[in-house]
GROMACS .gro file of C-alpha atoms in nm:
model
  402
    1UNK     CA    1   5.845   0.499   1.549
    2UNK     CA    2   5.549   0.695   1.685
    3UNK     CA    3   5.210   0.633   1.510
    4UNK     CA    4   5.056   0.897   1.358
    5UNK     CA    5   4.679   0.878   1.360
    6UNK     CA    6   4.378   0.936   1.075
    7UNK     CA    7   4.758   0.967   0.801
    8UNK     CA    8   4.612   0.771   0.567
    9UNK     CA    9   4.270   0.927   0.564
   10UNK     CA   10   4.384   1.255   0.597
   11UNK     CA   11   4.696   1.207   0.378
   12UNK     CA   12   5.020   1.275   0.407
   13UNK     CA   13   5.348   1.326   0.168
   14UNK     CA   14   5.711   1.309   0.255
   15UNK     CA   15   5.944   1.610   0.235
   16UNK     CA   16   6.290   1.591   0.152
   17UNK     CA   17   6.493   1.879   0.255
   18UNK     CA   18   6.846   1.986   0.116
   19UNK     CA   19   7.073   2.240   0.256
   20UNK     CA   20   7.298   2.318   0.541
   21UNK     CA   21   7.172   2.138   0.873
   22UNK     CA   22   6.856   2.069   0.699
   23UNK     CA   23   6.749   1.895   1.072
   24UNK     CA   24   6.681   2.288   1.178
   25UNK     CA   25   6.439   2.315   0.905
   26UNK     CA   26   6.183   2.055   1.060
   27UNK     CA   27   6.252   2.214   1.404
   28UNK     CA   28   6.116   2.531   1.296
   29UNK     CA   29   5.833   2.334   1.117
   30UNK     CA   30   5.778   2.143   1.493
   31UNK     CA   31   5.801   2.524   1.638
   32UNK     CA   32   5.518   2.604   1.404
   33UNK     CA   33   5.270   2.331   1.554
   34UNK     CA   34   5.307   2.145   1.275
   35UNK     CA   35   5.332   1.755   1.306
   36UNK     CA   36   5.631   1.586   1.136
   37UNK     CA   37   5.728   1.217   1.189
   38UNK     CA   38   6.000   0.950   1.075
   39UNK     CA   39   6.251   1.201   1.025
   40UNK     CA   40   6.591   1.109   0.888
   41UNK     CA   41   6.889   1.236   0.789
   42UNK     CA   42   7.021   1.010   0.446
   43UNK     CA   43   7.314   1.269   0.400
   44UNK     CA   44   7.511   1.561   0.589
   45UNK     CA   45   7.301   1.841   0.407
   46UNK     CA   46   7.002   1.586   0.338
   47UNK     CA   47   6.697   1.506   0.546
   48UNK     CA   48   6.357   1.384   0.471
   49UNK     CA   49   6.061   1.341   0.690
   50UNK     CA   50   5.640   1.315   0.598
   51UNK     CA   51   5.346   1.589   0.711
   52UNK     CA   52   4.988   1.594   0.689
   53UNK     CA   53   4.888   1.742   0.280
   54UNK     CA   54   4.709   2.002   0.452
   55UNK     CA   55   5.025   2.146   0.583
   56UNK     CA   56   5.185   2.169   0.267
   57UNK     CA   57   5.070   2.534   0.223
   58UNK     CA   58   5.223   2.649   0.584
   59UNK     CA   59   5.589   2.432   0.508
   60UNK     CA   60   5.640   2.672   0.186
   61UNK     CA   61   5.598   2.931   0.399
   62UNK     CA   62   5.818   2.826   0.651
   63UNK     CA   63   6.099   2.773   0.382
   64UNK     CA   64   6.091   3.117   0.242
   65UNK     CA   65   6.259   3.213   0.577
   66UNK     CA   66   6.567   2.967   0.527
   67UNK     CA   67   6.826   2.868   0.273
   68UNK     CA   68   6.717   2.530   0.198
   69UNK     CA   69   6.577   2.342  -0.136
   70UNK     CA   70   6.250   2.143  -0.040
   71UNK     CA   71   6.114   1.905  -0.272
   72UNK     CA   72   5.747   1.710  -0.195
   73UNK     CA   73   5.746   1.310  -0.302
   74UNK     CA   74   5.510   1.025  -0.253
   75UNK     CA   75   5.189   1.168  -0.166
   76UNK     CA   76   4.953   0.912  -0.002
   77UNK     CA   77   4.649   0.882   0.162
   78UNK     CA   78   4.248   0.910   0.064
   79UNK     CA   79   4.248   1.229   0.032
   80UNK     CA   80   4.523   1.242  -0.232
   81UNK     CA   81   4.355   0.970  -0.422
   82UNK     CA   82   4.005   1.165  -0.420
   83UNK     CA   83   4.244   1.439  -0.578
   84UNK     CA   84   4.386   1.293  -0.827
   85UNK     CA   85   4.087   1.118  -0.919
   86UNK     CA   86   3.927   1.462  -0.983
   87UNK     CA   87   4.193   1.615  -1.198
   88UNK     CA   88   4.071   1.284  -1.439
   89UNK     CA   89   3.651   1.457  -1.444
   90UNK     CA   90   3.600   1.208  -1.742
   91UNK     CA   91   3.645   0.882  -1.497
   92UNK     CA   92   3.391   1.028  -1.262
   93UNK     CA   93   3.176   1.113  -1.501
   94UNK     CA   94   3.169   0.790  -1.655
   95UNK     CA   95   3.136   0.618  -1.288
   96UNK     CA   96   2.847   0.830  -1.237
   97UNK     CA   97   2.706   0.758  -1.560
   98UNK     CA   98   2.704   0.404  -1.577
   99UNK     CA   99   2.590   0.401  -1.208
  100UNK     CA  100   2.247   0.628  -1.367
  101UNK     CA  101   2.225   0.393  -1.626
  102UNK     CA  102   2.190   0.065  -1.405
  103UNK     CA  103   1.985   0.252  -1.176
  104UNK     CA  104   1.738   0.311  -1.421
  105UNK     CA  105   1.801  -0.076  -1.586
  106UNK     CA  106   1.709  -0.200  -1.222
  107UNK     CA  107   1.363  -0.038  -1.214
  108UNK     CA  108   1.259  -0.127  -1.607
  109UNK     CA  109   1.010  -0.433  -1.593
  110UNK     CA  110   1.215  -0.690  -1.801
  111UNK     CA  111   0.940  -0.988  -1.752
  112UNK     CA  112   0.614  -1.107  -1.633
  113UNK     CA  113   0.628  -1.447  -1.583
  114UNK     CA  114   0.226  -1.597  -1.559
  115UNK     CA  115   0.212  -1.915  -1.423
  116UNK     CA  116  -0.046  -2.154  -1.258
  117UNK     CA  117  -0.333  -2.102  -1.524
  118UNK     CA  118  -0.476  -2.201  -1.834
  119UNK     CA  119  -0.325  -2.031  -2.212
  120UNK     CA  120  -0.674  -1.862  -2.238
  121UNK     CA  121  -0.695  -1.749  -1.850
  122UNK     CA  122  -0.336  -1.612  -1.927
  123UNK     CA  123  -0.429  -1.414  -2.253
  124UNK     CA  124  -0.693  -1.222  -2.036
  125UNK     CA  125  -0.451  -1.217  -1.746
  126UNK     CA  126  -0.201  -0.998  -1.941
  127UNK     CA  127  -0.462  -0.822  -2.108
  128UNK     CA  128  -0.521  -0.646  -1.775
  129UNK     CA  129  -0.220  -0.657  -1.685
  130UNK     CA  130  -0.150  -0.424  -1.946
  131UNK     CA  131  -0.410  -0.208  -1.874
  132UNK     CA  132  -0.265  -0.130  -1.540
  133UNK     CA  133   0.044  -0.021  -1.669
  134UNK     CA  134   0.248  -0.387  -1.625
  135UNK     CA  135   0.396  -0.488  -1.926
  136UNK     CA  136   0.765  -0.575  -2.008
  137UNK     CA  137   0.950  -0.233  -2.062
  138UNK     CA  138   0.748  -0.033  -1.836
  139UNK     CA  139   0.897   0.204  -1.536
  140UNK     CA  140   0.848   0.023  -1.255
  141UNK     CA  141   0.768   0.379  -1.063
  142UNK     CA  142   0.483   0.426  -1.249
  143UNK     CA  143   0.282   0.134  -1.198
  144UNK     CA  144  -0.010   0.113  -0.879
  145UNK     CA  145   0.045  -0.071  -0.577
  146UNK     CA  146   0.066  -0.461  -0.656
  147UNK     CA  147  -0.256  -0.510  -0.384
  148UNK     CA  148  -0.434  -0.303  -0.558
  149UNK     CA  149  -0.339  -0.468  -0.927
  150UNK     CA  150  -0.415  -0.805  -0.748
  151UNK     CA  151  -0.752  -0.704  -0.677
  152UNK     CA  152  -0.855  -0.538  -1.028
  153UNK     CA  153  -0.767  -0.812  -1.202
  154UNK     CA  154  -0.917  -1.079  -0.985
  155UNK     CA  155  -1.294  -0.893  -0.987
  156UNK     CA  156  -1.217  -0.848  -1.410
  157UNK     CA  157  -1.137  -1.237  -1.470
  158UNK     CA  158  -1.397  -1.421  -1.319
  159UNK     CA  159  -1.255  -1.757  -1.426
  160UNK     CA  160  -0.925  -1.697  -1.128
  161UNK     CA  161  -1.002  -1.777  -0.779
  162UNK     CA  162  -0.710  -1.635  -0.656
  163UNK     CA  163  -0.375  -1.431  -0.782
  164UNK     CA  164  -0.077  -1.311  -0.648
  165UNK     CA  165   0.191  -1.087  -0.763
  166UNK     CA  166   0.541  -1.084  -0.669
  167UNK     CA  167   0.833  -0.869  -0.754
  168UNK     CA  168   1.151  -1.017  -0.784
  169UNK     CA  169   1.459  -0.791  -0.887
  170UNK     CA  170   1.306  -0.699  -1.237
  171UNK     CA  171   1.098  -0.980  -1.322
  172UNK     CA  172   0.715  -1.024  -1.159
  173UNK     CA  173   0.573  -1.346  -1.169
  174UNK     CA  174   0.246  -1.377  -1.149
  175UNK     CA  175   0.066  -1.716  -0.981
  176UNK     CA  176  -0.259  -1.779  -1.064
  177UNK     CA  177  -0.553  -2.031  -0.941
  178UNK     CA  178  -0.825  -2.076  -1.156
  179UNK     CA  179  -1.164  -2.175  -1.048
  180UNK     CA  180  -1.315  -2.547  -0.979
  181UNK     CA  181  -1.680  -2.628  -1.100
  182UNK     CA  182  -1.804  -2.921  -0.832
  183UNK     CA  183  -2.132  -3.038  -0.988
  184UNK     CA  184  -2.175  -3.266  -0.746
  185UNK     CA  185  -2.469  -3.214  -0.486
  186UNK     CA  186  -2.425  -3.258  -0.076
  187UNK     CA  187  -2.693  -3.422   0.030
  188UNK     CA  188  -2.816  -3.163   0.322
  189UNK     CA  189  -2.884  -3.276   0.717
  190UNK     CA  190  -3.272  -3.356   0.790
  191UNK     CA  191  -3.419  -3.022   0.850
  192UNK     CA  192  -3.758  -2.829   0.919
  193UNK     CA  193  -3.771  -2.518   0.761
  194UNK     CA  194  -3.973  -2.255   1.043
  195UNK     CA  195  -4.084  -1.868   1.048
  196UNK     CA  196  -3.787  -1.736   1.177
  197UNK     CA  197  -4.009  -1.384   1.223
  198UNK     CA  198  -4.385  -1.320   1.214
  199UNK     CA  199  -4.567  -1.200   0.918
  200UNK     CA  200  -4.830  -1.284   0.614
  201UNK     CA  201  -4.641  -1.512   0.338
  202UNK     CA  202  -4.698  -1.342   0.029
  203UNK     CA  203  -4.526  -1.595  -0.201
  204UNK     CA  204  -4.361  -1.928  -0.124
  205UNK     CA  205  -4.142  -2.194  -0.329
  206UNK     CA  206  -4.023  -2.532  -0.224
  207UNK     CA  207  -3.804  -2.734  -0.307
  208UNK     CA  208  -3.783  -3.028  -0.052
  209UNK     CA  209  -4.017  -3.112   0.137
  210UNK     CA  210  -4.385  -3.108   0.272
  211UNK     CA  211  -4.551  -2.739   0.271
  212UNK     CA  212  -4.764  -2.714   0.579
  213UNK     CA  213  -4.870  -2.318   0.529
  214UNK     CA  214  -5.049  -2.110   0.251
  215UNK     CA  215  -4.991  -1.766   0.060
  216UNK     CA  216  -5.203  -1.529   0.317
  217UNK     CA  217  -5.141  -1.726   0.624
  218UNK     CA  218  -5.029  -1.548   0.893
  219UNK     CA  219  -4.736  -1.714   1.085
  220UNK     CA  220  -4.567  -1.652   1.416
  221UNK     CA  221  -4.197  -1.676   1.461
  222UNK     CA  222  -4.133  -2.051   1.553
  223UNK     CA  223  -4.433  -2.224   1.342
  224UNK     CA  224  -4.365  -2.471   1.079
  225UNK     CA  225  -4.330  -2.350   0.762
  226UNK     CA  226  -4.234  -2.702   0.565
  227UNK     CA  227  -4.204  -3.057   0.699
  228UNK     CA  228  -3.859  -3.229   0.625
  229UNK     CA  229  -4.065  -3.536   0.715
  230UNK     CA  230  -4.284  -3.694   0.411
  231UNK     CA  231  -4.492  -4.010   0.327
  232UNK     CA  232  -4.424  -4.291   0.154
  233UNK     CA  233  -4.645  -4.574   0.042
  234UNK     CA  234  -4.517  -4.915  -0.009
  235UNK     CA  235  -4.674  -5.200  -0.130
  236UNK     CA  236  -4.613  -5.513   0.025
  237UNK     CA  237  -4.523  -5.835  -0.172
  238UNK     CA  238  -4.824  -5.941  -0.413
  239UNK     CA  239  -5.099  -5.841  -0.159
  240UNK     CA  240  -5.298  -5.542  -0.160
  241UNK     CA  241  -5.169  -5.408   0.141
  242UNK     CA  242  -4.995  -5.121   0.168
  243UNK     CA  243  -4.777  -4.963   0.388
  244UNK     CA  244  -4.714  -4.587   0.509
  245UNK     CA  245  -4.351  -4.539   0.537
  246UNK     CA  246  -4.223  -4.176   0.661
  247UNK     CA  247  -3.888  -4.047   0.571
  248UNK     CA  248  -3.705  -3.773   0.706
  249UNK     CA  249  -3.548  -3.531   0.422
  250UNK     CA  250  -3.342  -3.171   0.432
  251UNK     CA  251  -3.658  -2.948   0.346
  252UNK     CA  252  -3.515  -2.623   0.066
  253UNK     CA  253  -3.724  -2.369  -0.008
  254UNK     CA  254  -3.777  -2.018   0.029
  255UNK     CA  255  -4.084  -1.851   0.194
  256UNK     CA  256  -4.139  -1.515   0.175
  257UNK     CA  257  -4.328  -1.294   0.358
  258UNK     CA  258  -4.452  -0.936   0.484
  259UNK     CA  259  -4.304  -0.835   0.804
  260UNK     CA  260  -4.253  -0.487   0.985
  261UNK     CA  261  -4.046  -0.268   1.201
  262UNK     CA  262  -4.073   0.038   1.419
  263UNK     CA  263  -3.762   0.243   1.384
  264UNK     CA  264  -3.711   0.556   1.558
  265UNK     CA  265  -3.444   0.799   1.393
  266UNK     CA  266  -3.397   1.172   1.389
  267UNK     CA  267  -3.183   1.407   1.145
  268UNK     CA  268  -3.012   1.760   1.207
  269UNK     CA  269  -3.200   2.045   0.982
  270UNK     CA  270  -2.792   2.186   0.956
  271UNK     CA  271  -2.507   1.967   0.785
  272UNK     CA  272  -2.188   1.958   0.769
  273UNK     CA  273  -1.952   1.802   0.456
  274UNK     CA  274  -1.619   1.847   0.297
  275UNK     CA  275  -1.551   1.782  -0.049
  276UNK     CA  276  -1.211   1.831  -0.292
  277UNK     CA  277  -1.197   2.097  -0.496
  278UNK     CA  278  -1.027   1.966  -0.769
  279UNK     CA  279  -0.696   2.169  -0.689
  280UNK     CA  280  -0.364   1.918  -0.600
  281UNK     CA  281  -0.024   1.935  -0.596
  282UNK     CA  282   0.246   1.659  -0.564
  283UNK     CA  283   0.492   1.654  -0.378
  284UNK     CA  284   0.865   1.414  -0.394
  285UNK     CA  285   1.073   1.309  -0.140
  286UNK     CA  286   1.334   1.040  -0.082
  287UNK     CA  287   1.363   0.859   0.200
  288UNK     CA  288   1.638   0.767   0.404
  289UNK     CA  289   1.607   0.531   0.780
  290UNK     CA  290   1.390   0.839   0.956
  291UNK     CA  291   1.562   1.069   0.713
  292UNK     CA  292   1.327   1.244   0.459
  293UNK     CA  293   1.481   1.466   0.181
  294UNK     CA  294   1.244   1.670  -0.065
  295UNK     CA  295   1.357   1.639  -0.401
  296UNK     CA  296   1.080   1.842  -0.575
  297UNK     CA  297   0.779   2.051  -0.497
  298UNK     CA  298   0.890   2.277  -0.236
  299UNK     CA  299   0.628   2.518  -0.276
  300UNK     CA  300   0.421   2.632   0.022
  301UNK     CA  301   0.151   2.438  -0.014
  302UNK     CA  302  -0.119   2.715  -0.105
  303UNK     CA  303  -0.448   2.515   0.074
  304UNK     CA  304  -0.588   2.565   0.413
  305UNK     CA  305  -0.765   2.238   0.439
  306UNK     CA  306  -0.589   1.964   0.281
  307UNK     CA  307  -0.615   1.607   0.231
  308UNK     CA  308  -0.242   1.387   0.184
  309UNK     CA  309  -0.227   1.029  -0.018
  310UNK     CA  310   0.099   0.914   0.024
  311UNK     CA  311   0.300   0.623  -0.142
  312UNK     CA  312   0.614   0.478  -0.048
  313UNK     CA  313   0.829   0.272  -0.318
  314UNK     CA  314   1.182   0.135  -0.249
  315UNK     CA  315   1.438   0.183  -0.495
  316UNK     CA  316   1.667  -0.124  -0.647
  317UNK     CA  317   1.979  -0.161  -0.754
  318UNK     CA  318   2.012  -0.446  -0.994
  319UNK     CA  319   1.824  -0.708  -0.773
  320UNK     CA  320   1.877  -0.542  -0.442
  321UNK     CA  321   1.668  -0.400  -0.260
  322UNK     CA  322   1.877  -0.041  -0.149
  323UNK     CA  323   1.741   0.112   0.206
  324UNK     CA  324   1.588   0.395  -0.006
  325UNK     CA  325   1.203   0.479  -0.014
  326UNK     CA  326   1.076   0.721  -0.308
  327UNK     CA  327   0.771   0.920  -0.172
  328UNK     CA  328   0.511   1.087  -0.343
  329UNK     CA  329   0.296   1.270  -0.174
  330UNK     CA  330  -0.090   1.375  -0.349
  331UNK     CA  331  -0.173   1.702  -0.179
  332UNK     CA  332  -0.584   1.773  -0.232
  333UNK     CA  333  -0.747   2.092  -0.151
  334UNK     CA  334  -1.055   1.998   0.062
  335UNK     CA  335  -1.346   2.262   0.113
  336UNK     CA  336  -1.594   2.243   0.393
  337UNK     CA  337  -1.947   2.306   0.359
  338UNK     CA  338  -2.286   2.402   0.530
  339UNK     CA  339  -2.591   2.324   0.458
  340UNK     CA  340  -2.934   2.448   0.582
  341UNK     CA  341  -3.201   2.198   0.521
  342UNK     CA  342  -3.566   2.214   0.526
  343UNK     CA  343  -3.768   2.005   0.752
  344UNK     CA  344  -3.922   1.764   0.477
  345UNK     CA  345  -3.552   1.763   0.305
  346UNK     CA  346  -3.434   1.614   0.703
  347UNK     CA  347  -3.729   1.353   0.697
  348UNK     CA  348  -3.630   1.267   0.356
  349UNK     CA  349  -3.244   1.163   0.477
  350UNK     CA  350  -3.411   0.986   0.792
  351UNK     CA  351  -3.621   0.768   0.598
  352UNK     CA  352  -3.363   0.742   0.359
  353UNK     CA  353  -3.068   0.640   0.605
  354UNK     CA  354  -3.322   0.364   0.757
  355UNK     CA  355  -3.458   0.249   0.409
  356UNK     CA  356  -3.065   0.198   0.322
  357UNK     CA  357  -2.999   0.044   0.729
  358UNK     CA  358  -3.224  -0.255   0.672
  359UNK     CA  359  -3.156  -0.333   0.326
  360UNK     CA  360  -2.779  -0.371   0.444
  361UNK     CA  361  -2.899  -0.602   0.723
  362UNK     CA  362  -3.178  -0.828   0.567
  363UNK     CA  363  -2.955  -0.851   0.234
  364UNK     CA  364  -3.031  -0.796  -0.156
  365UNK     CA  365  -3.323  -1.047  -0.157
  366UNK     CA  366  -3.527  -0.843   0.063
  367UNK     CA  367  -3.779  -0.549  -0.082
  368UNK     CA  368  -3.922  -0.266   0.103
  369UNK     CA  369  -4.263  -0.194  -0.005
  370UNK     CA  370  -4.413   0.055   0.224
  371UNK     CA  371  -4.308   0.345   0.512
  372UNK     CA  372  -4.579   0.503   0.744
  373UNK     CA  373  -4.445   0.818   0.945
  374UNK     CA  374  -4.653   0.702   1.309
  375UNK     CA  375  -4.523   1.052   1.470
  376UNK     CA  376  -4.302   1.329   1.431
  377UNK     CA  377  -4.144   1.567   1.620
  378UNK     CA  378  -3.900   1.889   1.576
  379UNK     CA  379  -3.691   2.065   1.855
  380UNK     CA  380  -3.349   2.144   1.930
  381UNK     CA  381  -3.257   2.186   1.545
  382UNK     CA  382  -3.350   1.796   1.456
  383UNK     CA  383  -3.658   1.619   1.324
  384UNK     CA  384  -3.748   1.304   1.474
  385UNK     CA  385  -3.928   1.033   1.328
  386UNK     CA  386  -4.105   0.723   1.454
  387UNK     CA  387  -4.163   0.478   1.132
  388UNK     CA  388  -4.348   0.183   1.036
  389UNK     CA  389  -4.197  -0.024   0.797
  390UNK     CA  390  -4.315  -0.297   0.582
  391UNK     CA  391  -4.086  -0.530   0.458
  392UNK     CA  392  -4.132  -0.851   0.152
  393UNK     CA  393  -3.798  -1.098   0.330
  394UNK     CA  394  -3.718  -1.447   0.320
  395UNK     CA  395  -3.826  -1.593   0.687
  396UNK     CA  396  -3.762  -1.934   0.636
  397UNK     CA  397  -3.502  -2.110   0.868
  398UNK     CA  398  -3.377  -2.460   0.877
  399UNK     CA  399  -3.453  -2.624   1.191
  400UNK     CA  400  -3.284  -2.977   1.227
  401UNK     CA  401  -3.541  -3.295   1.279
  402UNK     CA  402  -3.428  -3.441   1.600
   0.00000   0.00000   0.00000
């Protein structure tokens, strides 16, 4: 029997043909270009044989131009099944609806499961929680990125140390660490504490250790600003006499004092900045491998300089994970400005920018207390400055006693 190929996906139905030599009728059907296979003849005027269902159409033709009665039986194949499924709508519309409904099951949050802490820790926990948007019954779509919930709620509970979220099918469990109080003091290595710059100490405390310096002294960098190494006296038995024991110790303390630098900086009398406007639109597309489909917001977008935040959430199906992204896409409108400034409004962001420069550097415990402008200069559409600035920081360094 020769094998037909793609029958079943096409489909195919078998065609039983009565009359007299009913074996010319598939002849003529063969002399049309139409495929016919397992032909066979049951009865002298009686002969059956299967096409393709897509050559139904041309085979009534065909038997208008012969005396024959043609009957079509046992249709099979995909195709036929897809058919018949779509004379019953109400079966695919049910299919489709219950498929709709677990889609939209799958990305509910059912539970958040907090573990790892303390009942109190976990009350504030959840509080925040639901402030975000993550409670049990929320759309799953609508909630941040989990980095960015981990975050939030570890800088608003001070009492967690660290917390992770994690998504699994339609649960998130949330694993929490909370925070260890160690009272117990290290005893620190033997240590000098030294003028690790030069200036005047304005103000000193110790907390260990031997001061060797006073408030107004001026110090190079290098000199000894408190001895680790004290004096002890010891008295020896029941006699008089005693002795002068020295004892090495980690010297603490802070020692603060006025130092300076010479910074040279120059600023443009013309800048340039962009801001948003205010104006957005949104944008949705789903995502597919490298295949990207809009599903809303196919406007033009109306903005000449534009600025895109773009999130990318996969889609679940129960508790898989299907290869489908949901995109949304934040379109800004972004303006560009220029601005002319005068000269002392340009020395004002120079002093400013290096005022802001060395705070960042020397940390929050230092204080700027004065700025002399030593020379200043204007050409090519800049002022430059050369500066003098005086500065209140913490110069003491541990040195260790060797």
């Amino acid at each position: 029997m020769r094998r037909v190929q793609g029958k079943k996906l096409v489909g195919f139905v078998t065609v039983h043909v009565q009359g007299k030599n009913p074996e010319f009728f598939f002849q003529a059907c063969a002399n049309a270009k139409i495929p016919v296979w397992d032909i066979k003849k049951t009865a002298t005027n009686h002969c059956v044989g299967k096409i393709y269902l897509l050559h139904v159409k041309r085979v009534k033709e065909i038997v208008h131009q012969f005396d024959y009665e043609i009957q079509f039986k046992n249709r099979k194949g995909y195709v036929n099944y897809l058919l018949q499924m779509w004379t019953r709508k109400e079966i695919i519309a049910s299919i489709l609806l219950c498929c709709l409904i677990i889609f939209i099951l799958s990305n509910i949050v059912w539970k958040v499961n907090i573990t790892g802490v303390s009942v109190d820790v976990e009350k504030k926990i959840n509080k925040q929680l639901t402030s975000y948007g993550l409670y049990e019954g929320a759309w799953a779509y609508s909630l941040e990125s989990l980095d960015i919930i981990q975050q939030d709620v570890l800088h608003a509970v001070p009492e967690l140390l660290y917390i992770g979220i994690q998504k699994k099918g339609t649960t998130y469990h949330v694993d929490g660490v909370e925070k260890l109080i160690i009272e117990e003091e290290e005893k620190g290595p033997a240590q000098h504490l030294k003028a690790s710059k030069s200036g005047v100490i304005e103000k000193m405390f110790v907390k260990k250790g031997l001061p060797v310096v006073e408030v107004n002294d001026f110090v190079s960098k290098g000199d000894l600003l408190v001895s680790g190494v004290i004096n002890e006296q010891k008295q020896d038995g029941d006699n008089s006499e005693q002795e002068i024991a020295q004892e090495a110790v980690g010297a603490e303390g802070d020692v603060y004092a006025n130092t300076w630098y010479e910074v040279t900086v120059s600023s443009s009398l013309h800048s340039y900045y962009e801001k948003l406007s205010g104006e957005k639109m949104k944008k949705y597309d789903l995502k597919f491998g490298a295949v990207q489909i809009p599903v809303w917001g196919f406007k033009k977008v109306p903005f000449d300089r534009i600025l895109v935040e773009k999130e990318e959430k996969p889609l679940y199906f129960l508790k898989w994970e299907l290869p489908i992204q949901f995109i949304q896409q934040t379109i800004y409108n972004k303006s560009s400005f220029q601005h002319t400034r005068s000269k002392e409004e340009a020395k004002q962001v120079a002093i400013d920018h290096v005022k802001e420069d060395i705070q960042r550097k020397l940390g929050t415990d230092a204080e700027i207390q004065k700025y002399y402008v030593l020379h200043e200069t204007e050409e090519n559409g800049k002022v430059k400055l050369n500066l003098y600035i005086s500065v209140l920081e913490n110069i003491a360094k541990g040195t260790p006693i060797h």
